[in-house]
Coordinates of C-alpha atoms and ligand atoms in Angstrom, one line a residue:
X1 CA 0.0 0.0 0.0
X2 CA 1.4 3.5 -0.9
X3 CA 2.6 5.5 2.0
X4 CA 0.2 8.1 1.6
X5 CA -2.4 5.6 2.1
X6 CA -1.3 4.2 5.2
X7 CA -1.6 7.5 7.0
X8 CA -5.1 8.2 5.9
X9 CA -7.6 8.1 8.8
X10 CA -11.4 6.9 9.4
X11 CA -13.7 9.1 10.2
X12 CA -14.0 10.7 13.7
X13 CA -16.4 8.8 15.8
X14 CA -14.6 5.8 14.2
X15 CA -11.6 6.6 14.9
X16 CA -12.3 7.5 18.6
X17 CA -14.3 4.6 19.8
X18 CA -11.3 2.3 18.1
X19 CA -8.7 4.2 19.9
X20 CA -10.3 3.9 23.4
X21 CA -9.5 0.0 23.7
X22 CA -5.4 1.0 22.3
X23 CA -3.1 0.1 24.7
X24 CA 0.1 2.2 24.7
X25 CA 1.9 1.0 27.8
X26 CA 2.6 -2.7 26.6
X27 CA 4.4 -3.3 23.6
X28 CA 1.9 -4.6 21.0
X29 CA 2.9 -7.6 18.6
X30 CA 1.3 -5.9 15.7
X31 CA 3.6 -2.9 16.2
X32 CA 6.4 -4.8 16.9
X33 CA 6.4 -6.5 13.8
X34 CA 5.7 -3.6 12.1
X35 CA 9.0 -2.1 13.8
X36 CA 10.8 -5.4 12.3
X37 CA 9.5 -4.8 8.7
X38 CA 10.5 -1.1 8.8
X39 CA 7.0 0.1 8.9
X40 CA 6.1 3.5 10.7
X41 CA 3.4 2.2 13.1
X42 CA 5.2 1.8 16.1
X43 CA 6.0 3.2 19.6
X44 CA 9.3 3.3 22.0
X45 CA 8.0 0.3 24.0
X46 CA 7.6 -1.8 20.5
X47 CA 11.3 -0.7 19.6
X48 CA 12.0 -2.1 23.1
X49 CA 10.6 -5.2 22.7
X50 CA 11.6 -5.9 19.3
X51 CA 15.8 -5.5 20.0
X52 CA 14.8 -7.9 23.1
X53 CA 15.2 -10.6 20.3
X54 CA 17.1 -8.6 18.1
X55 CA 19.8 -8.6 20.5
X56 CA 19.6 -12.4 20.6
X57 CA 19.8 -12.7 16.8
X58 CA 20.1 -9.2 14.6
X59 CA 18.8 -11.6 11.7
X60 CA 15.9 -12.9 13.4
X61 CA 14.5 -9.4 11.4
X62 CA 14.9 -11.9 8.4
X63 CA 12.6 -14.2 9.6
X64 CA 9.6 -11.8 9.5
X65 CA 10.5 -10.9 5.9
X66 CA 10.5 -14.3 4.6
X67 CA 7.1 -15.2 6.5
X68 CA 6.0 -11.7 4.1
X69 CA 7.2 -13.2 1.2
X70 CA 6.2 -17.1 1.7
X71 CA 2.5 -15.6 2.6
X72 CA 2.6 -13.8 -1.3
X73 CA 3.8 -16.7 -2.8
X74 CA 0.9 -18.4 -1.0
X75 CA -1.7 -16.4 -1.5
X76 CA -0.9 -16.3 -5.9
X77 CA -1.0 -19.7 -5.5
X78 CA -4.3 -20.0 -3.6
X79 CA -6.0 -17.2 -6.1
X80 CA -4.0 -18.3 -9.5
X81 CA -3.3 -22.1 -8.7
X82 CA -6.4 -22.9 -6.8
X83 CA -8.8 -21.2 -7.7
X84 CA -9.5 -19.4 -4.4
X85 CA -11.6 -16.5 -4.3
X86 CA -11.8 -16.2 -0.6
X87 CA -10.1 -15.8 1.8
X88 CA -10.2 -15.2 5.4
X89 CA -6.8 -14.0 7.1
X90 CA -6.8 -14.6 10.6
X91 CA -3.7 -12.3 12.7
X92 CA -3.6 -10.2 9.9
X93 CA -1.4 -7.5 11.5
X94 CA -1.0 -4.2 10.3
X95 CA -1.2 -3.1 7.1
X96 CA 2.2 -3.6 5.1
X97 CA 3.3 -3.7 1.8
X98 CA 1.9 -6.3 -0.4
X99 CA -1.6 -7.0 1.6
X100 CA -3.3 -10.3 1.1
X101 CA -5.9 -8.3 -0.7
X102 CA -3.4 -6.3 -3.0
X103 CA -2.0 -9.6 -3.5
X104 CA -5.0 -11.8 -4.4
X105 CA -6.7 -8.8 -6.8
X106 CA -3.4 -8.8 -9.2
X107 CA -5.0 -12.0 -10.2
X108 CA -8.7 -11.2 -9.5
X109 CA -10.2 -8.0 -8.3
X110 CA -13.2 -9.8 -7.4
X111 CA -11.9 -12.4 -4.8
X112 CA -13.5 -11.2 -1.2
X113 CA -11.2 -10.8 1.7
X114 CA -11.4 -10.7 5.6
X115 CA -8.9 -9.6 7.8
X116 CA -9.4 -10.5 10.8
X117 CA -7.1 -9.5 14.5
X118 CA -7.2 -9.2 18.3
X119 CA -5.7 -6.3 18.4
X120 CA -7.7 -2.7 18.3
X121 CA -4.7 -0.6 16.4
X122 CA -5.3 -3.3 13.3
X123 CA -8.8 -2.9 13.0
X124 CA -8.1 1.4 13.0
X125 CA -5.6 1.1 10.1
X126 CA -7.2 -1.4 8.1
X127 CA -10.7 0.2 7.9
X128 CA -8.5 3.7 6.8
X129 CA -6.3 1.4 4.0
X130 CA -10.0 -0.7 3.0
X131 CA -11.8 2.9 2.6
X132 CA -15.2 2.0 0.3
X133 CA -13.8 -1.7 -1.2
X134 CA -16.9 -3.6 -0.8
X135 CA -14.8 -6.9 -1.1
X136 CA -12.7 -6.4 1.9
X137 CA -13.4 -6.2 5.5
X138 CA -11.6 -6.4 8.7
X139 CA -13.3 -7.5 11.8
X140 CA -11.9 -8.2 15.6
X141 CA -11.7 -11.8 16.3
X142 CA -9.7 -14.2 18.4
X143 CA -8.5 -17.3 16.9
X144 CA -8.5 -19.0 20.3
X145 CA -12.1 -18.5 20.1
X146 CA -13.1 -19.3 16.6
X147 CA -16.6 -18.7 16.7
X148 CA -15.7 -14.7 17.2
X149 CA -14.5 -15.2 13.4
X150 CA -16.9 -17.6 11.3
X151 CA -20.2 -17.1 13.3
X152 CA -18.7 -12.5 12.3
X153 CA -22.2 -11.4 10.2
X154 CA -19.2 -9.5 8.4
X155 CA -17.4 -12.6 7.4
X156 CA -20.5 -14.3 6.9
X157 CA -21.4 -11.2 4.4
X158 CA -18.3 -12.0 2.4
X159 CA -17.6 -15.6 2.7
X160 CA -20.0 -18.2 1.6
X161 CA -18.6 -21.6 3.6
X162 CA -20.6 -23.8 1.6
X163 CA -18.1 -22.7 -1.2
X164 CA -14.1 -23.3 -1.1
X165 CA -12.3 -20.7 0.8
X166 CA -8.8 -20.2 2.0
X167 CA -7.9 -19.4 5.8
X168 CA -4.5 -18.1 6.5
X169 CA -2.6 -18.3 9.6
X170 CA 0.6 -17.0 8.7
X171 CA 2.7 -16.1 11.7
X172 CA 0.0 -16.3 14.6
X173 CA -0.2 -19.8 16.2
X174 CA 3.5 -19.4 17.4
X175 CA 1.6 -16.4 19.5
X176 CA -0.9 -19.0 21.0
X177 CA 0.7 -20.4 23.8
X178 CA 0.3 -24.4 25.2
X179 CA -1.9 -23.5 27.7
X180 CA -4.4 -22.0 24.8
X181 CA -4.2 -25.0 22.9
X182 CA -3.2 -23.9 19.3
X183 CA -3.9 -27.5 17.9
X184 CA -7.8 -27.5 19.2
X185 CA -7.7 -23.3 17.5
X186 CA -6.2 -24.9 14.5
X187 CA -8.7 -28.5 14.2
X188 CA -11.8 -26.0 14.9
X189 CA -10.4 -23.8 11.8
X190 CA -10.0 -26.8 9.8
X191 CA -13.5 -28.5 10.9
X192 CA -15.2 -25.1 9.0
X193 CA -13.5 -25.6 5.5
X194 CA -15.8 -26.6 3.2
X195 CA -14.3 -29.2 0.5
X196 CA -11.7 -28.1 -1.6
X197 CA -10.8 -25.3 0.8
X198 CA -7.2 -24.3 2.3
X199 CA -5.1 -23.6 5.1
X200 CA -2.1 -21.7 4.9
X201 CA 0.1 -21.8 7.6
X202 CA 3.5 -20.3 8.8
X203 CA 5.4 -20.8 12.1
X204 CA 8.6 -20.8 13.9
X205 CA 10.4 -23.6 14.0
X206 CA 12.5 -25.4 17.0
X207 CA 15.4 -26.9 14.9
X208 CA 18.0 -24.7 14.9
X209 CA 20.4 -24.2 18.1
X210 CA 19.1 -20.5 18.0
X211 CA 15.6 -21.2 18.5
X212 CA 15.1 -22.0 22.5
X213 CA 17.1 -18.6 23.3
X214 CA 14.9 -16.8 20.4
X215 CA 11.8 -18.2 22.3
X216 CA 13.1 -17.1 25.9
X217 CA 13.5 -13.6 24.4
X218 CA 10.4 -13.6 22.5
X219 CA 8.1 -14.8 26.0
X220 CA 10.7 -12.1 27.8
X221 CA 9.9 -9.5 25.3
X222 CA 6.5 -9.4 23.7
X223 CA 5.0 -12.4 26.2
X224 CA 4.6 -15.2 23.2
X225 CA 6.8 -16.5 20.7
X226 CA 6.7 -20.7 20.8
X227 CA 9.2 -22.3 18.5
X228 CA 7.7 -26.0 18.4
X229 CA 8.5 -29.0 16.4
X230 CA 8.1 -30.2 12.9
X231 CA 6.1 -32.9 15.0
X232 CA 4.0 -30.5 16.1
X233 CA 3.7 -28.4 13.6
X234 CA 2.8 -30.9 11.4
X235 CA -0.1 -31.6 13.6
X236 CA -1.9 -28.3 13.1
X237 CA -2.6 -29.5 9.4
X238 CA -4.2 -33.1 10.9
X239 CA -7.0 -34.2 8.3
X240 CA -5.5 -31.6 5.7
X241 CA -4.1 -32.8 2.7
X242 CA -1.0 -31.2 2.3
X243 CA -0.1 -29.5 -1.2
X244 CA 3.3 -30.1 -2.5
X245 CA 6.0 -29.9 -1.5
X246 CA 4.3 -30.4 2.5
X247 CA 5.5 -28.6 5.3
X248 CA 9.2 -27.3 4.6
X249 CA 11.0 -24.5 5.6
X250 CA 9.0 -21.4 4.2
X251 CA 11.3 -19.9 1.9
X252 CA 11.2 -23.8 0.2
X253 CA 8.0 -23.4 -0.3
X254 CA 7.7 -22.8 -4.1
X255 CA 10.2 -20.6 -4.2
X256 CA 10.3 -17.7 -6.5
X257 CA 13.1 -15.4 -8.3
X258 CA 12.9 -13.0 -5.0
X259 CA 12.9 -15.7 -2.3
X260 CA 16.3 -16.1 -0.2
X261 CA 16.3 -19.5 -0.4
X262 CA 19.1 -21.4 1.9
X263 CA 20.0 -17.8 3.8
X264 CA 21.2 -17.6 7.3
X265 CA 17.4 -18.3 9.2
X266 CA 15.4 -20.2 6.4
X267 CA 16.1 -23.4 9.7
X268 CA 13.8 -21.4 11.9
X269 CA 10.6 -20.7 9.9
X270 CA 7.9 -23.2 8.2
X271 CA 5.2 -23.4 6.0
X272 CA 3.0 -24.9 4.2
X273 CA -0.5 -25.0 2.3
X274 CA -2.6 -28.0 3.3
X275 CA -6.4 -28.5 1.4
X276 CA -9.4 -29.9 3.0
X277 CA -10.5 -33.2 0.9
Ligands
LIG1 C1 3.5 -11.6 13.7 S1 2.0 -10.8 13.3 C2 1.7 -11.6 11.7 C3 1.0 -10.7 10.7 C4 0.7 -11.4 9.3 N1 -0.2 -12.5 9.5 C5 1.9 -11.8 8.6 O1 2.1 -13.0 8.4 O2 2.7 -11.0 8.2 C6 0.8 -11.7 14.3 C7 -0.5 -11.0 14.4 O3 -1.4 -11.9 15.0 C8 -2.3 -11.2 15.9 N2 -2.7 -12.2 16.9 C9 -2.0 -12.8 17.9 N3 -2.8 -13.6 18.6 C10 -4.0 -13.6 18.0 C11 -5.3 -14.2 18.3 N4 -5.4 -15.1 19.3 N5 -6.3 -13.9 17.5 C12 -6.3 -13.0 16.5 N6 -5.1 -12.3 16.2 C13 -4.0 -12.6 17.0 C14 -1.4 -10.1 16.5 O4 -2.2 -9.0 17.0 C15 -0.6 -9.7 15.3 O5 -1.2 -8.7 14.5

C-alpha cells in the first residue's frame, strides 16, 4: 500500500471509539512486527521489545520478511493455482506492503477478503487502507475462540462456507501459547472448510540451536513467541491434505526469483498450504 495511504484516517467517531481500547503502555505484537519490517506504526516500547530478540539474533529481522514473502507466494497460488476466491486472514497484522488483498486482486479484483485480528490498532488502520472496497473487511476476532471469526455477520457477508475458501494463519499460532491449545484453534479452523478449501500456515520452527534462546526472548519480550517442532507443527494441518511440496522450511515453499532461499534463518521458519479433501 502506498505511503500516503497508510496514513489516511477513518472518520471521527470511528476513529475515537477504536482508539479507546489501544493500549500504549505494553508493547503490542502488531507494532512490533511492524518495527521489524520497517513500517512507521510503532512506539518506543515496540522498539524495546523488538531488540529484546534482536539482541539475541540481529537476523531474526529476516525471519519476518521471509514469513511476508512465503504468505505472497501463497496467497498467488491459492487465487492463480487454486482457484480461491476467498479468503479469510486470521492475525492479519497491520497493514504492510503487499496486503493479502493487494495480492490476491493482481490475479482477480473480485476475490473477497477478511482480515481478521485481536488487536484494536489493526482494525483502526485497516478500515482507513480498506476505505469504500466492498470486497474487503476487517473485523476483531480471536482465533482461540473461533466462533468470534466464522459465526462474524461481516465474514458471513463475504464468505459463503458452503463454497471453497482459504484461511491463513501465517505467523499467529506461534503467539498462541500451550496453555491456549493452538492445535484445538487450528482442528476448529479446519472443521469449518468446506471441500476443496485451504489452510495456509506459517510458524517458527525449533530446529535450529538458536531457537530456544529466540523463544526465551520472545516470552521475555513481547509475552509469546513458541518455536515447536516439525512434529508439532505438522499436527496443526491433521485431516489436511497437504499441497506439494508439504510442510518445509517457508522460503522452500515454491520458491520464486525473490525468495532467499538457503540464507542464514530459512532453519527457523515453516510453512505450508494444506487443502481440505
Ligand atoms: C506476527 S503478526 C503476523 C502478521 C501477518 N499475518 C503476517 O504473516 O505478516 C501476528 C498478528 O497476530 C495477531 N494475533 C495474535 N494472537 C491472536 C489471536 N489469538 N487472535 C487474533 N489475532 C491474533 C497479532 O495481533 C498480530 O497482529
Amino acid at each position: 500500500m502506498a505511503r500516503d495511504q497508510r496514513r489516511s484516517v477513518p472518520p471521527d467517531g470511528e476513529r475515537s471509539g477504536a482508539r479507546r481500547d489501544l493500549n500504549f503502555t505494553r508493547p503490542s505484537l502488531a507494532r512490533v512486527y511492524d518495527y521489524v519490517l520497517g513500517g512507521r506504526e510503532h512506539f518506543e516500547i515496540d522498539r524495546r521489545a523488538a531488540h529484546g530478540f534482536l539482541n539475541v539474533a540481529p537476523e531474526s529481522a529476516q525471519v519476518a520478511k521471509d514469513s511476508r514473502n512465503f504468505l505472497r507466494r501463497g496467497v498467488r497460488y491459492l487465487v492463480g493455482e487454486a482457484g480461491i476466491r476467498q479468503i479469510i486472514d486470521i492475525g492479519s497484522g497491520l497493514p504492510t506492503t503487499g496486503n493479502v488483498h493487494e495480492i490476491a486482486h493482481e490475479i482477480d479484483p473480485t476475490v473477497h477478503v477478511v482480515y481478521v485480528d485481536k488487536d484494536p490498532m489493526v482494525l483502526t488502520h485497516a478500515r482507513a487502507m480498506l476505505g469504500d472496497d466492498d470486497t474487503t473487511t476487517v473485523i476483531s476476532g480471536d482465533l482461540r475462540a473461533p466462533e468470534t471469526i466464522f459465526d462474524d455477520p461481516q465474514t458471513r457477508a463475504l464468505i459463503d462456507m458452503d463454497r471453497p475458501f482459504a484461511v491463513l494463519l501465517s505467523g499467529i499460532l506461534h503467539h498462541v501459547s500451550d496453555k491456549a491449545d493452538p492445535f484445538r484453534a487450528a482442528a476448529e479452523v479446519s472443521a469449518t472448510l468446506s471441500p476443496d478449501s485451504y489452510l495456509l500456515i506459517s510458524n517458527f520452527l525449533d530446529e535450529d540451536p538458536r531457537a530456544k534462546d529466540l523463544e526465551r526472548a520472545f516470552l521475555d519480550s513481547v509475552g509469546s513467541g513458541r518455536f515447536r517442532t516439525w512434529d508439532e507443527n505438522r499436527r496443526f494441518f491433521e485431516g489436511l491434505e497437504m499441497v506439494e511440496p508439504g510442510l518445509v522450511y517457508a522460503n522452500r515453499w515454491r520458491p520464486d526469483a525473490d525468495t532467499p532461499v538457503g540464507n542464514q534463518v530459512e532453519t527457523l521458519y515453516v510453512g505450508g498450504v494444506g487443502r481440505k479433501v
